[in-house]
């Protein structure tokens, strides 16, 4: 029999919390449950309670929890090779690169391990290829927590304790192309934008915004970076959100759902925008196991038509949410299964009520309920969630 290394499955919730408090840095404000297993859009806690998961690991589990294709891909790969250096070729990595290039309609891939690393790569690439230094980013943006990505992230609370950051960043209001035109100087290497702002409160730009920004960037020889870390892989009802706006960036970042739950990041770029030899590298980027997981996730999205499903279920979900009769709902917005419900109060109470009634929700920007379930969520599960929100 195989020895059970990861868990004796005897430890209760209280002991988990106690160990966490003693041994883990208390960085996170955790919800008071401990999750043990999951399948599709559902997760179970260590007490066996079931939840419909509208957080999905923050827009990570697009294909659902433990999708068989992801599980099988990881199982098959894990017994052949877990890791080798990028000093060598692997077949899984080139196969995934081919798929990502085709899906994103770009030319080249660089692999890394997270969203913030993808942003770092994009920023370094912008500097090294343009020989310019500065960036223009949007107010309410979120691009990650490492020093470079943090420099283009707007939120004061995240930035201030770590200053000085990269100083050559100008923030402009989101959805205002003129502001971008005015902010670009001869030193601007790139404009960096989320095609829909995620952490900033699910902010959808007007139809012509990204097109106008594209033109401004072309006119001024400035690169346009789209951060699709949260919006990618069917989340918004297209493979990538940029397709809604028919705009092609010069560099695109992806992560979150890229590995079907396995940690992974990547950028895709235009052919003429590339790192030279040794200009950037990653020990783990594009590891066999991560690439296998990602191939499994992409296969699942294709076979189950999850992009189309996201669009259809998203429309249904939004319609149901709009019909909720609550005085404190200001607006329901979003695309596909990336939905924000803005309240005129703090949403903590609703998140707590929902959890106690079997639904996991997440709050962003204090007053926006973020709904980003696995794309495999069913109509019945959506009805459950809407009922719970209505009662909350
Ligand atoms: C989550 C997120 C990031 C950071 O990704 P990590 O994997 O947490 O580093 C960057 N950009 C956007 C738009 C995100 O939503």
Coordinates of C-alpha atoms and ligand atoms in Angstrom, one line a residue:
X1 CA 0.0 0.0 0.0
X2 CA 1.1 3.6 -0.7
X3 CA 2.0 5.5 2.3
X4 CA -0.3 8.5 2.9
X5 CA 2.1 11.5 3.1
X6 CA 0.0 14.5 2.7
X7 CA -2.7 13.9 5.4
X8 CA -3.7 11.7 8.2
X9 CA -7.3 13.1 7.7
X10 CA -7.7 13.1 11.5
X11 CA -7.0 16.8 12.2
X12 CA -10.1 18.9 13.0
X13 CA -10.9 22.4 12.0
X14 CA -9.9 23.9 15.4
X15 CA -6.4 22.3 15.3
X16 CA -5.9 23.5 11.7
X17 CA -6.6 27.1 12.7
X18 CA -4.3 26.8 15.8
X19 CA -1.5 25.4 13.7
X20 CA -2.0 28.2 11.1
X21 CA -1.8 30.8 13.8
X22 CA 1.4 29.3 15.2
X23 CA 3.3 28.5 12.0
X24 CA 2.0 30.5 9.1
X25 CA 2.5 34.2 8.6
X26 CA -0.8 35.9 9.4
X27 CA -1.0 37.7 6.0
X28 CA -4.4 36.5 5.0
X29 CA -7.8 37.2 6.4
X30 CA -9.2 33.8 6.0
X31 CA -12.8 32.7 6.0
X32 CA -13.5 30.4 8.9
X33 CA -13.6 27.1 7.1
X34 CA -11.0 24.6 6.0
X35 CA -11.4 23.1 2.5
X36 CA -10.7 19.5 1.9
X37 CA -11.8 18.4 -1.5
X38 CA -13.9 19.5 -4.5
X39 CA -15.3 18.5 -7.8
X40 CA -16.7 20.7 -10.6
X41 CA -18.2 23.9 -9.0
X42 CA -18.5 22.4 -5.6
X43 CA -16.0 22.2 -2.7
X44 CA -16.3 20.4 0.7
X45 CA -14.9 21.6 4.0
X46 CA -13.2 19.3 6.6
X47 CA -16.6 19.0 8.4
X48 CA -18.1 17.6 5.2
X49 CA -20.2 20.7 4.4
X50 CA -20.8 21.4 0.8
X51 CA -20.4 24.8 -0.9
X52 CA -21.1 26.1 -4.4
X53 CA -17.8 27.9 -5.2
X54 CA -18.3 31.3 -6.8
X55 CA -14.7 32.2 -6.0
X56 CA -13.0 29.4 -7.9
X57 CA -9.6 30.2 -6.3
X58 CA -10.1 33.8 -7.6
X59 CA -10.8 33.0 -11.2
X60 CA -8.4 30.1 -11.3
X61 CA -10.5 27.0 -11.5
X62 CA -12.2 27.8 -14.8
X63 CA -12.5 24.1 -15.7
X64 CA -13.8 23.2 -12.2
X65 CA -12.1 21.5 -9.3
X66 CA -10.1 18.5 -10.1
X67 CA -11.2 18.2 -13.7
X68 CA -10.4 14.7 -14.9
X69 CA -8.4 16.0 -17.9
X70 CA -6.2 18.1 -15.5
X71 CA -5.9 15.3 -13.0
X72 CA -5.0 12.7 -15.7
X73 CA -2.5 15.0 -17.4
X74 CA -0.7 15.6 -14.1
X75 CA -0.8 11.9 -13.2
X76 CA 0.6 10.9 -16.6
X77 CA 3.4 13.6 -16.5
X78 CA 4.3 13.2 -12.8
X79 CA 5.6 9.7 -13.4
X80 CA 7.8 10.7 -16.4
X81 CA 9.3 14.0 -15.3
X82 CA 8.4 16.6 -12.8
X83 CA 11.0 19.2 -13.5
X84 CA 14.0 19.7 -15.8
X85 CA 15.8 22.9 -16.5
X86 CA 15.1 25.2 -19.4
X87 CA 18.6 24.2 -20.5
X88 CA 16.7 21.4 -22.3
X89 CA 13.8 21.0 -24.6
X90 CA 10.6 19.2 -23.6
X91 CA 7.8 18.1 -25.8
X92 CA 5.0 19.2 -23.4
X93 CA 6.4 22.8 -23.3
X94 CA 6.5 23.3 -27.1
X95 CA 3.1 21.7 -27.5
X96 CA 1.6 24.1 -25.0
X97 CA 3.4 27.0 -26.5
X98 CA 1.9 26.1 -29.9
X99 CA -1.6 26.1 -28.4
X100 CA -1.1 29.4 -26.5
X101 CA 0.1 31.2 -29.6
X102 CA -2.8 29.9 -31.6
X103 CA -5.4 30.7 -28.9
X104 CA -4.1 34.2 -28.1
X105 CA -3.4 35.0 -31.8
X106 CA 0.1 36.1 -30.9
X107 CA 3.6 34.8 -32.0
X108 CA 5.8 33.9 -29.0
X109 CA 5.6 32.6 -25.5
X110 CA 7.7 33.1 -22.4
X111 CA 6.8 30.8 -19.5
X112 CA 6.9 31.8 -15.8
X113 CA 5.0 30.8 -12.7
X114 CA 2.4 33.4 -11.7
X115 CA 0.6 36.5 -12.7
X116 CA 3.0 38.9 -11.1
X117 CA 5.9 37.2 -12.8
X118 CA 4.2 37.5 -16.1
X119 CA 3.9 41.3 -15.4
X120 CA 7.5 41.5 -14.5
X121 CA 8.4 39.8 -17.7
X122 CA 6.2 42.1 -19.7
X123 CA 7.7 45.2 -18.1
X124 CA 11.3 44.1 -18.6
X125 CA 10.5 43.2 -22.1
X126 CA 9.0 46.6 -22.8
X127 CA 12.1 48.3 -21.4
X128 CA 14.6 46.1 -23.3
X129 CA 12.8 46.2 -26.6
X130 CA 11.9 49.9 -26.7
X131 CA 15.0 51.2 -24.9
X132 CA 12.5 53.5 -23.0
X133 CA 11.8 53.4 -19.3
X134 CA 8.3 54.7 -18.3
X135 CA 4.9 53.1 -17.9
X136 CA 1.3 54.4 -18.0
X137 CA -1.2 52.4 -15.9
X138 CA -4.8 52.9 -14.8
X139 CA -6.3 53.9 -11.6
X140 CA -7.8 51.0 -9.7
X141 CA -5.5 48.6 -11.5
X142 CA -4.1 45.4 -10.0
X143 CA -1.1 43.7 -11.6
X144 CA 0.6 41.9 -8.7
X145 CA 2.7 42.2 -5.6
X146 CA 6.3 42.0 -6.7
X147 CA 8.2 45.3 -6.9
X148 CA 7.7 45.9 -10.6
X149 CA 4.1 44.7 -10.8
X150 CA 3.4 46.7 -7.6
X151 CA 4.7 49.8 -9.3
X152 CA 1.9 49.6 -11.9
X153 CA -0.7 48.6 -9.2
X154 CA -2.7 51.6 -8.1
X155 CA -3.9 50.8 -4.6
X156 CA -2.1 52.9 -2.0
X157 CA -2.5 50.4 0.8
X158 CA -0.5 47.8 -1.2
X159 CA 2.2 50.3 -2.4
X160 CA 3.0 52.7 0.4
X161 CA 4.8 50.4 2.8
X162 CA 7.2 49.3 0.1
X163 CA 8.2 52.6 -1.5
X164 CA 10.3 53.6 -3.3
X165 CA 8.9 51.5 -6.2
X166 CA 9.7 52.1 -9.9
X167 CA 9.1 55.8 -10.1
X168 CA 8.5 56.1 -13.8
X169 CA 4.8 55.3 -13.7
X170 CA 1.9 57.6 -14.4
X171 CA -1.6 56.5 -13.4
X172 CA -4.6 57.8 -15.4
X173 CA -8.4 57.2 -14.9
X174 CA -9.5 53.9 -16.4
X175 CA -11.7 54.2 -19.5
X176 CA -10.3 57.6 -20.6
X177 CA -8.3 57.3 -23.7
X178 CA -7.5 61.0 -23.8
X179 CA -5.8 60.7 -20.4
X180 CA -3.5 58.1 -21.8
X181 CA -2.7 60.3 -24.8
X182 CA -1.8 63.1 -22.5
X183 CA 0.3 60.9 -20.2
X184 CA 2.5 59.3 -22.9
X185 CA 5.9 61.0 -23.3
X186 CA 9.0 60.2 -25.3
X187 CA 10.1 58.0 -22.4
X188 CA 7.0 55.8 -22.3
X189 CA 7.8 52.2 -23.0
X190 CA 4.4 50.8 -22.5
X191 CA 0.8 51.3 -21.5
X192 CA -0.5 48.5 -19.3
X193 CA -4.2 47.7 -18.9
X194 CA -6.6 45.0 -17.8
X195 CA -9.2 44.7 -20.5
X196 CA -11.7 44.4 -17.6
X197 CA -10.4 45.5 -14.2
X198 CA -10.7 42.6 -11.8
X199 CA -9.5 43.5 -8.3
X200 CA -10.5 47.1 -9.0
X201 CA -14.2 46.1 -8.9
X202 CA -15.1 44.3 -12.2
X203 CA -14.9 47.5 -14.3
X204 CA -15.9 47.0 -17.9
X205 CA -14.6 49.7 -20.3
X206 CA -16.8 51.3 -23.0
X207 CA -16.7 49.6 -26.4
X208 CA -14.2 51.9 -28.1
X209 CA -11.8 52.5 -25.3
X210 CA -9.2 49.8 -26.0
X211 CA -9.3 50.5 -29.7
X212 CA -8.6 54.2 -29.1
X213 CA -5.7 53.3 -26.8
X214 CA -4.4 51.0 -29.5
X215 CA -4.3 53.8 -32.0
X216 CA -2.6 56.2 -29.5
X217 CA 0.0 53.6 -28.8
X218 CA 0.6 53.0 -32.6
X219 CA 0.9 56.8 -33.2
X220 CA 3.4 57.2 -30.4
X221 CA 5.5 54.0 -30.8
X222 CA 4.4 52.8 -27.4
X223 CA 3.8 49.2 -26.5
X224 CA 0.4 48.1 -25.4
X225 CA 0.4 45.4 -22.7
X226 CA -2.9 43.6 -21.8
X227 CA -3.0 41.9 -18.5
X228 CA -5.3 39.0 -19.1
X229 CA -4.3 37.1 -15.9
X230 CA -7.8 37.2 -14.6
X231 CA -9.8 37.6 -17.8
X232 CA -8.3 34.7 -19.8
X233 CA -9.4 31.2 -20.8
X234 CA -13.1 31.7 -21.2
X235 CA -13.7 33.7 -18.1
X236 CA -15.4 36.6 -19.9
X237 CA -17.1 34.5 -22.6
X238 CA -14.2 34.6 -25.1
X239 CA -10.9 32.8 -24.9
X240 CA -9.4 36.1 -24.1
X241 CA -11.2 39.3 -23.2
X242 CA -9.4 41.3 -25.9
X243 CA -11.6 39.6 -28.5
X244 CA -14.7 41.4 -27.2
X245 CA -13.0 44.6 -28.2
X246 CA -11.2 43.4 -31.4
X247 CA -7.9 44.8 -30.2
X248 CA -4.5 43.1 -30.5
X249 CA -1.9 44.1 -27.8
X250 CA 1.8 43.8 -28.3
X251 CA 2.3 41.8 -25.1
X252 CA -0.3 39.8 -23.2
X253 CA 0.0 38.3 -19.8
X254 CA -1.8 35.2 -18.6
X255 CA -1.8 33.1 -15.4
X256 CA -4.5 32.2 -12.9
X257 CA -6.6 29.7 -14.9
X258 CA -3.7 28.9 -17.3
X259 CA -2.7 25.7 -15.4
X260 CA -6.2 24.5 -14.6
X261 CA -5.3 25.2 -10.9
X262 CA -1.6 24.4 -11.2
X263 CA 0.5 27.5 -10.6
X264 CA 1.7 28.9 -13.9
X265 CA 2.2 32.1 -15.8
X266 CA 3.1 33.2 -19.3
X267 CA 3.3 36.1 -21.7
X268 CA 2.6 35.9 -25.4
X269 CA 4.0 38.6 -27.7
X270 CA 4.3 39.8 -31.3
X271 CA 7.1 38.2 -33.3
X272 CA 9.3 41.3 -33.3
X273 CA 9.1 41.7 -29.5
X274 CA 11.3 39.1 -27.8
X275 CA 13.9 38.8 -25.1
X276 CA 17.4 38.2 -26.5
X277 CA 19.6 35.4 -25.2
X278 CA 19.9 35.5 -21.4
X279 CA 17.9 38.6 -21.0
X280 CA 15.3 36.8 -18.9
X281 CA 14.9 33.4 -17.4
X282 CA 13.0 31.2 -14.9
X283 CA 14.0 28.0 -13.2
X284 CA 10.5 26.6 -13.1
X285 CA 8.8 28.5 -15.9
X286 CA 7.2 26.0 -18.3
X287 CA 7.9 23.0 -16.2
X288 CA 6.7 19.7 -17.6
X289 CA 4.1 19.3 -14.8
X290 CA 2.7 22.8 -15.2
X291 CA 2.5 22.4 -19.0
X292 CA 0.8 19.1 -18.8
X293 CA -1.8 20.5 -16.4
X294 CA -2.4 23.4 -18.8
X295 CA -2.8 21.1 -21.8
X296 CA -5.4 19.2 -19.7
X297 CA -7.2 22.4 -18.9
X298 CA -7.3 23.6 -22.5
X299 CA -8.6 20.3 -23.7
X300 CA -11.4 20.5 -21.1
X301 CA -12.3 24.0 -22.2
X302 CA -12.4 22.9 -25.8
X303 CA -14.3 19.7 -25.4
X304 CA -16.9 21.1 -23.0
X305 CA -17.3 24.3 -24.9
X306 CA -16.6 26.2 -21.7
X307 CA -16.0 29.6 -23.5
X308 CA -19.5 29.5 -25.0
X309 CA -20.9 28.2 -21.7
X310 CA -19.3 31.1 -19.8
X311 CA -21.1 33.5 -22.1
X312 CA -24.5 31.8 -21.9
X313 CA -24.3 31.1 -18.1
X314 CA -23.0 34.6 -17.5
X315 CA -25.9 36.2 -19.2
X316 CA -28.3 34.0 -17.3
X317 CA -26.5 34.8 -14.0
X318 CA -26.5 38.5 -14.6
X319 CA -30.2 38.5 -15.5
X320 CA -31.1 36.7 -12.3
X321 CA -28.9 39.1 -10.3
X322 CA -30.5 42.1 -11.9
X323 CA -33.9 40.8 -10.8
X324 CA -33.0 40.7 -7.2
X325 CA -35.0 43.1 -5.2
X326 CA -32.6 44.6 -2.7
X327 CA -32.3 48.3 -2.0
X328 CA -28.5 48.1 -1.5
X329 CA -27.7 46.8 -5.1
X330 CA -26.2 49.7 -7.1
X331 CA -25.2 47.8 -10.2
X332 CA -24.6 44.4 -11.7
X333 CA -21.8 44.4 -14.3
X334 CA -19.3 42.1 -16.0
X335 CA -18.9 39.8 -19.0
X336 CA -19.3 36.1 -19.1
X337 CA -18.8 34.6 -15.7
X338 CA -16.8 37.5 -14.4
X339 CA -19.5 39.4 -12.6
X340 CA -19.5 42.2 -10.1
X341 CA -22.5 43.2 -7.9
X342 CA -21.8 46.6 -6.5
X343 CA -23.6 47.4 -3.3
X344 CA -23.9 50.7 -1.4
X345 CA -22.7 48.9 1.7
X346 CA -19.7 46.8 2.6
X347 CA -20.2 43.3 1.4
X348 CA -18.7 41.4 4.4
X349 CA -22.1 40.5 5.9
X350 CA -23.4 39.0 2.6
X351 CA -20.2 37.0 2.1
X352 CA -20.6 35.6 5.7
X353 CA -24.3 34.8 5.3
X354 CA -23.7 33.1 1.9
X355 CA -20.9 30.9 3.3
X356 CA -23.1 29.9 6.2
X357 CA -25.7 28.9 3.6
X358 CA -23.4 26.9 1.4
X359 CA -22.2 29.5 -1.1
X360 CA -18.6 30.9 -1.4
X361 CA -18.4 34.5 -2.5
X362 CA -15.6 37.1 -2.5
X363 CA -15.6 40.8 -2.0
X364 CA -13.4 43.2 -3.9
X365 CA -13.0 46.9 -3.5
X366 CA -14.9 46.6 -0.2
X367 CA -18.4 46.9 -1.8
X368 CA -18.4 44.7 -4.9
X369 CA -19.3 41.1 -4.7
X370 CA -17.1 39.3 -7.2
X371 CA -18.8 36.3 -8.8
X372 CA -16.3 34.1 -10.8
X373 CA -17.4 30.5 -10.5
X374 CA -16.0 27.6 -12.5
X375 CA -17.3 27.8 -16.0
X376 CA -18.9 24.4 -15.5
X377 CA -21.4 25.8 -13.1
X378 CA -25.0 24.6 -13.7
X379 CA -28.2 26.6 -13.9
X380 CA -29.4 25.0 -10.7
X381 CA -26.3 26.0 -8.9
X382 CA -26.7 29.6 -10.2
X383 CA -30.3 29.6 -8.9
X384 CA -29.0 28.5 -5.5
X385 CA -26.5 31.3 -5.4
X386 CA -29.0 33.9 -6.5
X387 CA -31.4 32.8 -3.9
X388 CA -28.8 32.9 -1.1
X389 CA -27.7 36.4 -2.2
X390 CA -31.3 37.6 -2.3
X391 CA -32.0 36.3 1.2
X392 CA -28.7 37.5 2.7
Ligands
LIG1 C1 -4.3 38.0 -9.8 C2 -3.8 39.0 -10.8 C3 -2.4 39.3 -10.9 C4 -1.3 38.6 -10.0 O1 -1.3 37.3 -10.2 P1 -0.5 36.4 -9.1 O2 -0.5 35.0 -9.7 O3 -1.3 36.5 -7.8 O4 0.8 37.0 -8.9 C5 -2.0 40.1 -11.9 N1 -2.9 40.7 -12.7 C6 -4.2 40.5 -12.6 C7 -5.2 41.2 -13.5 C8 -4.7 39.7 -11.6 O5 -6.0 39.5 -11.5

